[in-house]
mmCIF file of C-alpha atoms in Angstrom:
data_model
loop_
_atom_site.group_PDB
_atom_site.id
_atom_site.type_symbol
_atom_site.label_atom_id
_atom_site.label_comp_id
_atom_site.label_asym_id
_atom_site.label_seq_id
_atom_site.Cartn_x
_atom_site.Cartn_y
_atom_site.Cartn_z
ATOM 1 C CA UNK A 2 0.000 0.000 0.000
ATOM 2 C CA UNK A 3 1.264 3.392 -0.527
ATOM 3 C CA UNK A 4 0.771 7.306 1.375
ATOM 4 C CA UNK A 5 -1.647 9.345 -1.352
ATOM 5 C CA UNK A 6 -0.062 12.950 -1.130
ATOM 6 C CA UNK A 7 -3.344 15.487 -0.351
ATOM 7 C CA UNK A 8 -4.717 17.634 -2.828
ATOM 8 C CA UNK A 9 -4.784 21.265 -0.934
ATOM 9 C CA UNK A 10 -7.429 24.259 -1.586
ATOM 10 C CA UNK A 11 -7.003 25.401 -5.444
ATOM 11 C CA UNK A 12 -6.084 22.416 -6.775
ATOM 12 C CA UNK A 13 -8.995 22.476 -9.140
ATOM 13 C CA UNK A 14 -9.407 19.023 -8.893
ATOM 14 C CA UNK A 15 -11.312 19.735 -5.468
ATOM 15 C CA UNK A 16 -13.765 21.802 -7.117
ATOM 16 C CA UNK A 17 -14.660 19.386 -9.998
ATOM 17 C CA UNK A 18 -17.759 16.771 -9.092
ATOM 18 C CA UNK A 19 -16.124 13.174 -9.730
ATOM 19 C CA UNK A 20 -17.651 10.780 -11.658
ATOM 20 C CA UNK A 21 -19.505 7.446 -11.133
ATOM 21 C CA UNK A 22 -17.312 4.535 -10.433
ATOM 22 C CA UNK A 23 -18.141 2.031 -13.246
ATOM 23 C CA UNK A 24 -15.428 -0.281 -13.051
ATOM 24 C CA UNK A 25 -14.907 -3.020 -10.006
ATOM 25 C CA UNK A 26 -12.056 -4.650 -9.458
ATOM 26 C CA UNK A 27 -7.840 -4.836 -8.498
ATOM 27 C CA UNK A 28 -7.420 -0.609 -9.498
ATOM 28 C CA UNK A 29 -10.346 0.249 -7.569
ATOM 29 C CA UNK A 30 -9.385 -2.052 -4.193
ATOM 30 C CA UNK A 31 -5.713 -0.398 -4.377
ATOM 31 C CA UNK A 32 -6.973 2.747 -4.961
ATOM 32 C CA UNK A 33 -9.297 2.208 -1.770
ATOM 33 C CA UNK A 34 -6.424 0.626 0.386
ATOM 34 C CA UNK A 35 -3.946 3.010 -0.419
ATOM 35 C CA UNK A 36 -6.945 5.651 0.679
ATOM 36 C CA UNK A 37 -7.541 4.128 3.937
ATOM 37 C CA UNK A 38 -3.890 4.439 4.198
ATOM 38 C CA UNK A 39 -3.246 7.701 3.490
ATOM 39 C CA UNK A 40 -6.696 8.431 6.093
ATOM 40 C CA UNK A 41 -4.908 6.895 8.806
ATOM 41 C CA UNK A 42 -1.278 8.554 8.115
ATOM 42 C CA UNK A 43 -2.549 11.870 8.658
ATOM 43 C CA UNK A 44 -5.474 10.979 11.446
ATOM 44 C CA UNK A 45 -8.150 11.876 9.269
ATOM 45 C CA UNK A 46 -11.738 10.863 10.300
ATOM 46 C CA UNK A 47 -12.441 10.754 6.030
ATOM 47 C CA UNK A 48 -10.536 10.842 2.746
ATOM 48 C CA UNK A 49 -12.828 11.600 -0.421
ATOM 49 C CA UNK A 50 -10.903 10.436 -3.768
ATOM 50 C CA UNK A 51 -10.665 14.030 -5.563
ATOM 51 C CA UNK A 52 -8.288 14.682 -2.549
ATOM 52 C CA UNK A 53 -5.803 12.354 -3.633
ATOM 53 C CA UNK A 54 -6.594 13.755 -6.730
ATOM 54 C CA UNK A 55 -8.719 10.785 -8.564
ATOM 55 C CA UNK A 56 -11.954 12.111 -9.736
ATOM 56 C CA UNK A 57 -13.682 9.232 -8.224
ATOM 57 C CA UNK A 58 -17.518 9.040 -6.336
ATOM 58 C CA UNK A 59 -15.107 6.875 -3.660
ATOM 59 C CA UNK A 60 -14.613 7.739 0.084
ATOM 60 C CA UNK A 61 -13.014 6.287 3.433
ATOM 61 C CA UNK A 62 -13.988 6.881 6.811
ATOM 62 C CA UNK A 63 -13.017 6.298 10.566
ATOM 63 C CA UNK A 64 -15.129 7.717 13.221
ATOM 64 C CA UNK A 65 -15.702 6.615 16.663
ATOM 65 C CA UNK A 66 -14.780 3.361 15.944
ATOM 66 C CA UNK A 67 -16.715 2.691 12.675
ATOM 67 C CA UNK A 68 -14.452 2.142 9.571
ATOM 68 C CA UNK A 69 -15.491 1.324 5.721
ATOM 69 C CA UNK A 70 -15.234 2.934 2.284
ATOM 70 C CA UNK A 71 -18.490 3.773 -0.008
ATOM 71 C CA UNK A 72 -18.776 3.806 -3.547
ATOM 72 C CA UNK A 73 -21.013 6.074 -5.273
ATOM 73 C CA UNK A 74 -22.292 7.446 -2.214
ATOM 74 C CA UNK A 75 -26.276 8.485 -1.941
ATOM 75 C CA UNK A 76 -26.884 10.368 0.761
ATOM 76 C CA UNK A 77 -30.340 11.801 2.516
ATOM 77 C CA UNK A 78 -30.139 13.537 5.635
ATOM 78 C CA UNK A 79 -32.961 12.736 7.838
ATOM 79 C CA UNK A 80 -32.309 14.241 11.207
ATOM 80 C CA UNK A 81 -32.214 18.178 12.321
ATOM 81 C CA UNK A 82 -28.884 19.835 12.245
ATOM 82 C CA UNK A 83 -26.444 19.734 14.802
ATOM 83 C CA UNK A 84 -25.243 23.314 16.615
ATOM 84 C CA UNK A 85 -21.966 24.468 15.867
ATOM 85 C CA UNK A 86 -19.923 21.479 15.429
ATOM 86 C CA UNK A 87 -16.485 22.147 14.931
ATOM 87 C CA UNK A 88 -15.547 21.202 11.634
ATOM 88 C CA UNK A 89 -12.074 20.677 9.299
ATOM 89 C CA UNK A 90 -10.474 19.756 6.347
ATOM 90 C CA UNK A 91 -7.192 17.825 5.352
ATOM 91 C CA UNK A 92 -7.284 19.853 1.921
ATOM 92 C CA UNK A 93 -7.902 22.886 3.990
ATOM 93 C CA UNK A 94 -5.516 21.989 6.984
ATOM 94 C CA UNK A 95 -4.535 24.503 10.290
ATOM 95 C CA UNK A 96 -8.639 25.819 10.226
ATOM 96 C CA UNK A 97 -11.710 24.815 11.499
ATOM 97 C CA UNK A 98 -15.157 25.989 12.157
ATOM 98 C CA UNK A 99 -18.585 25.242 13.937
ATOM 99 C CA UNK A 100 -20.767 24.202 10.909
ATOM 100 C CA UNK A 101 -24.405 22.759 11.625
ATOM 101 C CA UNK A 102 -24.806 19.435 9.485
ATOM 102 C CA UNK A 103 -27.733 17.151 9.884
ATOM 103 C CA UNK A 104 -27.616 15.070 12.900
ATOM 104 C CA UNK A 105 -29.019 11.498 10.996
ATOM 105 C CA UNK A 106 -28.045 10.898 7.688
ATOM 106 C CA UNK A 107 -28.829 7.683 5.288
ATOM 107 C CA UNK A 108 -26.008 6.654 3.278
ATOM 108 C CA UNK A 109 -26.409 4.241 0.528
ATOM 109 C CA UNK A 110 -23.851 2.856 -2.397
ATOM 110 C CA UNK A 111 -21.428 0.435 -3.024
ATOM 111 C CA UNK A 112 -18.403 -1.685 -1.303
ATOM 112 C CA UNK A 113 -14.928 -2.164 -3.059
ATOM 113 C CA UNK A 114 -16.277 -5.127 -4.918
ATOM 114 C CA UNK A 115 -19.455 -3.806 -6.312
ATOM 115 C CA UNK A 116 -22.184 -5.085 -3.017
ATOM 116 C CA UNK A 117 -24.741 -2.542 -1.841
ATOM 117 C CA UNK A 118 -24.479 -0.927 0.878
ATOM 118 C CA UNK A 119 -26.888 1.369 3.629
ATOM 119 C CA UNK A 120 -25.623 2.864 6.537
ATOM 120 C CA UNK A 121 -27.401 5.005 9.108
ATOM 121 C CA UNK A 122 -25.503 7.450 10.729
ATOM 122 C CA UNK A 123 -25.668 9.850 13.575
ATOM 123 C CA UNK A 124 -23.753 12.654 15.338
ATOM 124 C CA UNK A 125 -19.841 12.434 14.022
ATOM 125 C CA UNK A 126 -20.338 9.760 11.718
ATOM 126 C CA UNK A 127 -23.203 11.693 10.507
ATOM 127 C CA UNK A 128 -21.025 14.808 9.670
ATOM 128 C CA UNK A 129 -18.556 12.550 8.820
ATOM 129 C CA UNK A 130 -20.406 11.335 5.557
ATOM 130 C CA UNK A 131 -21.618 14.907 4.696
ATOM 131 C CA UNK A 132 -18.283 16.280 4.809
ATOM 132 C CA UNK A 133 -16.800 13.671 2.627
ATOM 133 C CA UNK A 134 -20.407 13.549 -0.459
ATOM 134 C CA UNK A 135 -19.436 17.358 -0.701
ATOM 135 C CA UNK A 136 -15.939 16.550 -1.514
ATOM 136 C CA UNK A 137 -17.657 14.570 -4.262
ATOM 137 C CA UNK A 138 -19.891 16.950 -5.417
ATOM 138 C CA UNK A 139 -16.869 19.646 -6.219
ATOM 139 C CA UNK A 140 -17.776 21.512 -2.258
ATOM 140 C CA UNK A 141 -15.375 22.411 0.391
ATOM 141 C CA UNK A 142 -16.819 22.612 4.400
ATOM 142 C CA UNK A 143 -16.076 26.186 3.825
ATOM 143 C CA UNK A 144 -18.507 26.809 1.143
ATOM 144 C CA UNK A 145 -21.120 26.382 3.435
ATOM 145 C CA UNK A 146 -19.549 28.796 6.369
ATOM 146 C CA UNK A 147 -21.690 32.281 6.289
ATOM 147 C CA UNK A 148 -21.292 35.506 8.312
ATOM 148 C CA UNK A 149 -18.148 36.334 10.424
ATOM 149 C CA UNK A 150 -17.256 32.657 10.167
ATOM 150 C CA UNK A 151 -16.886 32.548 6.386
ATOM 151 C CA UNK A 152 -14.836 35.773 6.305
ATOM 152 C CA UNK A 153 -12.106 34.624 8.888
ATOM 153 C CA UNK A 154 -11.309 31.333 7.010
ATOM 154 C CA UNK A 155 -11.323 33.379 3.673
ATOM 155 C CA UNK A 156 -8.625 35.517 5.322
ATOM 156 C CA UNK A 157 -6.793 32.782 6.343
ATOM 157 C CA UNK A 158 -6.916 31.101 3.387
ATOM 158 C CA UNK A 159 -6.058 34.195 1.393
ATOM 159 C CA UNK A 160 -2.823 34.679 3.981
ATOM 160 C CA UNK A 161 -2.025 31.005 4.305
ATOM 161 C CA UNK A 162 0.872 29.528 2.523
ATOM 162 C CA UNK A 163 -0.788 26.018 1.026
ATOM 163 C CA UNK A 164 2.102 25.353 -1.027
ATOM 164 C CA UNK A 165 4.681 25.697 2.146
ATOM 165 C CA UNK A 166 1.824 23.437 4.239
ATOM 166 C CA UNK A 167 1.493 20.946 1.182
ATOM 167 C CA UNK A 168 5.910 20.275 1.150
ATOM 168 C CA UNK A 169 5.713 20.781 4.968
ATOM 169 C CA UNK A 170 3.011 17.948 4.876
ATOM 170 C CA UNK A 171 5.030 15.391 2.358
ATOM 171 C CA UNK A 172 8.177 16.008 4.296
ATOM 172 C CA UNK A 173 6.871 14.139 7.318
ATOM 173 C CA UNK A 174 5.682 11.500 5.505
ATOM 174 C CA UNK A 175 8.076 8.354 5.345
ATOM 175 C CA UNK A 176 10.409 8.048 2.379
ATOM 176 C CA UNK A 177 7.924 6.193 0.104
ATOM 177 C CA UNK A 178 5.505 8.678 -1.018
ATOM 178 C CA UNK A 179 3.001 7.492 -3.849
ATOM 179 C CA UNK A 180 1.508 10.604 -5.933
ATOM 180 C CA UNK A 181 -1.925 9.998 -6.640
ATOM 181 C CA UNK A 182 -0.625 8.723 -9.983
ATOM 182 C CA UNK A 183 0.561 5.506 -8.595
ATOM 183 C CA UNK A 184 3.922 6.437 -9.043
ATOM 184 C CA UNK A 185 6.572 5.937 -5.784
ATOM 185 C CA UNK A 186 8.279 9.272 -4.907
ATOM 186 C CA UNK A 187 11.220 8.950 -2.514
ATOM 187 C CA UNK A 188 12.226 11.640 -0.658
ATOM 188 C CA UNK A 189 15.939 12.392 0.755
ATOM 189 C CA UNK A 190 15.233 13.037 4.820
ATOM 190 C CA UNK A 191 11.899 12.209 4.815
ATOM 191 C CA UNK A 192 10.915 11.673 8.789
ATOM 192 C CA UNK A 193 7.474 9.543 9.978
ATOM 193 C CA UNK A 194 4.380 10.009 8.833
ATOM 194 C CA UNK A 195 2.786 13.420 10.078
ATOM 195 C CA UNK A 196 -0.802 14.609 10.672
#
């Protein structure tokens, strides 16, 4: 399995909806394990294929103890929203903010070899799966920040340094990097993986 480097805000590859998986099989399982790989390098509670850059309707997930992958996700949120939740990004990292997000969702679509699958989801599992459909769908959390909220992380995004945090980010990783290309990167002085 290989370390996916992160696609970071402006890579337009976060703001393009990915398409239907229509092929199952030995690309699509690597692609997923080296995902789930990547998730758990960095401590992420979710990893959405476009930010590995693979314009994919594929996502992985560890919350709470829960762990999986969906493909093709369908998702219907059937609970009321939860109050100011704080809320963050890998492709957007050193930010966060309280965003309300339904508090039950219904998540339907595939596995890694083509079996449906329906999950029902609450609380950060819930968020969880809405964070990770709007990565699909070309959305960032902070697309749906308004007010005072939206204005700070657009000045901090505006006066952040993505392409320092991005080298900062592969640095730490260990000395086998994959691109999202497949291809195996090794980097001189490369130190354990980092969040």
């Amino acid at each position: 399995m290989t370390v996916l480097s992160i696609r970071m805000i402006g890579d337009p590859v976060l703001r393009t909806p990915a398409a239907e998986v229509t092929e199952y099989g030995p690309d699509l399982a690597r692609l997923v394990q080296n995902m789930v790989e990547t998730m758990h390098s960095v401590r992420g509670a979710g990893l959405a294929a476009p930010q590995v850059g693979v314009g994919l309707r594929v996502f992985t997930y560890a919350v709470d103890g829960e762990e999986g992958h969906v493909i093709n996700p369908r998702l219907t949120a059937s609970g009321g929203l939860q109050a100011d939740d704080q809320e963050g990004c890998l492709s957007v990292p050193g930010i966060g903010f309280p965003l309300p997000r339904a508090d039950e969702v219904l998540l339907k679509g595939f596995s890694v070899t083509g079996e449906p699958v329906q999950l029902n989801a609450t609380g950060m599992l819930a968020r969880c799966f809405q964070h990770e459909t709007d990565h699909l769908d070309g959305r960032l959390y902070i697309d749906r920040l308004a007010g005072e909220d939206r204005r700070s992380a657009m000045r901090a995004i505006r006066n952040g340094r993505y392409s320092d945090v991005t080298l900062d980010t592969v640095s730490k990783r260990s000395g086998n990097v994959g691109s999202a290309f497949g291809m195996k990167v090794s980097l001189p002085g490369s130190q354990g993986a980092g969040a």
